[in-house]
Amino acid sequence: MEATGEPVLYRKLLLWEQSWESGEEEEEIAELLVPGPWKPQDSSGKEAGARPGARAQLVAALLLLAVGFSLAVWQLHSRASSTETSGSGAPPPGGHSHRPGVYHHGAIISPAAPCSDLGQELLVAGGNVVDAGVGAALCLAVVHPHATGLGAMFWGLFHNSSSGNSTALTSGPAQTLAPGLGLPSALPTLRLLHTRFGRLPWPRLLVGPTTLAQEGFLVDTPLARALAAQGPEGLCPLLCHTDGTPLGPGARATNPKLAAVLRRAALAPTPDFAEDALLSLLARDLGLEGPSAEPRPSLEPALQLPSAQGILFTTPSPSAGPELLTLLEAALQPRGPSPDPCPPPLHANETPVSSVLATVDSSGSVLLLISSLNSSFGSGRLSPSTGVLLSNLVDKSAVSTWACPLILRGSPDGTEDDVLGLVASGTPAVARVTIHALLSHLAGSQTQAQHQHQHQHQQGPTERSGVCGQGTVLQVAAHAEHAHVSSVPSGCCPFQGF
């Protein structure tokens, strides 16, 4: 399968439009409905001192003004409703309603509300799922430095509904910048993905993340919990109060050095120029003559597994994708899919920390992104010149078991979602947890198919209250010309759409 694909095309958001009849008809309607008692009239019923039709023109103008004002209020209300963290279930202009997480055009789900908001803004601005996903990933690099950042490694899986191709994104093999410190690869990796498949200009994607880094963001519960567990060592003054204690929930944090790096990345004429500027600053901080290696991100055809349920796609080695497909091939036997028992909890010496997000549009294009610094806050080494936390993912690290995104392009019999995407984090048994989530979804889809009396727009991806008590699974789907987003456990991750 080829890694290239045509640009993804999307329907634009269409606001309600009012067509007007001819001016003569407006005047006639106004004459019939509005007597105009505030003007003097003669005994024949005509206005004194007024030319014929003047009253009708005035009334028509007032009616136009009133309708225009009502339309403006409606648009403002719609935009305000779309900013709610849980998504809007209010009836759209078409007249039918949806449950939260179901949208006409596109949607995004991520671990941080500001980043889901940013992804939605990029979608509404005319961007595609790649624009929204890359922008949100850069946002997470600012607001969730415990799990991801410019020092992180990335894996991704993109399904292009226009071409039908699925493409895997990788930062390349983990490389060492200095002893115990991984080589940063986020900027060239995300830039490569955007250059191949994005639509909006690259600088547009960095506006939101740069603003958050410069003007500040509120520490959310996941970051505050990680700070409390980590302690202030190596993180001050970036994430500490003036007395040296870690920031708590609701505290404001800024990272002006990171904002400067993002501005340079936005203005850089080529990806290499931006990455060289970052690496030269890091080398200076570490006392190195220069990095001995360069990031080697790549785009390549995704691994695939045909099955009775459709075609399954995932990422190649050294991710956990091959293990995932091996386990799925055994689970999806002709006897029919059924949820296997939850995998036993694994007691690993160190659980890899990762960050996940997912975007989808109603045509079936899906982007799943996973990134990791390996440990919480990576190496704990903060570069003072860049505001970047360096990872401890190095060339001798273990296989990337934290990376195994999964996309199912459903079978044509109409019983499954057209396209389903699953991405998990937070457990060393990510592959097994993802399999359990997929089997649960397929079992739920079969149950839904037996209850066709339900309204079509109310159906969507199956949600579960938990996934084996381990980790988090984000679930996106394109079904019945709608975009669906949900998470397991429910409510763990803010989503947005339009």
Short mmCIF file of C-alpha atoms in Angstrom, two decimals, residues 324 339-346 356 404 406 422-441 462-475 486-493:
data_model
loop_
_atom_site.label_atom_id
_atom_site.label_comp_id
_atom_site.label_asym_id
_atom_site.label_seq_id
_atom_site.Cartn_x
_atom_site.Cartn_y
_atom_site.Cartn_z
CA LEU A 324 -1.60 -6.27 18.40
CA PRO A 339 -15.11 -9.84 24.57
CA ASP A 340 -12.26 -11.84 26.04
CA PRO A 341 -11.61 -11.67 29.77
CA CYS A 342 -9.60 -8.66 30.82
CA PRO A 343 -5.85 -9.22 30.75
CA PRO A 344 -4.32 -9.72 34.19
CA PRO A 345 -2.69 -6.62 35.62
CA LEU A 346 1.00 -6.43 34.84
CA VAL A 356 -2.99 10.23 23.15
CA CYS A 404 -0.34 0.56 19.03
CA LEU A 406 -5.81 0.71 15.69
CA LEU A 422 -8.96 3.22 18.94
CA VAL A 423 -5.92 4.54 20.78
CA ALA A 424 -4.95 3.65 24.36
CA SER A 425 -2.52 4.88 26.99
CA GLY A 426 -1.59 4.45 30.61
CA THR A 427 -0.78 0.76 30.89
CA PRO A 428 2.05 -1.59 29.85
CA ALA A 429 -0.62 -3.93 28.43
CA VAL A 430 -1.88 -1.43 25.85
CA ALA A 431 -2.23 -4.00 23.07
CA ARG A 432 -4.42 -6.33 25.14
CA VAL A 433 -6.54 -3.47 26.45
CA THR A 434 -7.06 -2.22 22.88
CA ILE A 435 -8.15 -5.69 21.77
CA HIS A 436 -10.66 -5.90 24.61
CA ALA A 437 -12.06 -2.49 23.65
CA LEU A 438 -12.40 -3.55 19.99
CA LEU A 439 -14.12 -6.84 20.82
CA SER A 440 -16.48 -5.07 23.21
CA HIS A 441 -17.30 -2.57 20.48
CA THR A 462 -20.40 1.53 21.90
CA GLU A 463 -19.34 3.05 25.21
CA ARG A 464 -18.22 1.07 28.23
CA SER A 465 -17.88 2.27 31.80
CA GLY A 466 -14.34 0.89 32.03
CA VAL A 467 -11.74 -1.03 30.12
CA CYS A 468 -10.38 -3.68 32.45
CA GLY A 469 -9.64 -1.01 35.03
CA GLN A 470 -6.43 -0.17 33.19
CA GLY A 471 -5.55 2.93 31.27
CA THR A 472 -7.63 5.08 28.93
CA VAL A 473 -9.02 4.29 25.49
CA LEU A 474 -10.13 7.02 23.09
CA GLN A 475 -12.66 5.92 20.50
CA SER A 486 -16.10 8.86 23.15
CA SER A 487 -13.68 7.59 25.77
CA VAL A 488 -13.29 4.68 28.15
CA PRO A 489 -13.73 5.41 30.99
CA SER A 490 -16.46 7.81 29.98
CA GLY A 491 -15.79 11.46 30.72
CA CYS A 492 -12.03 11.12 31.17
CA CYS A 493 -11.13 13.27 28.16
#
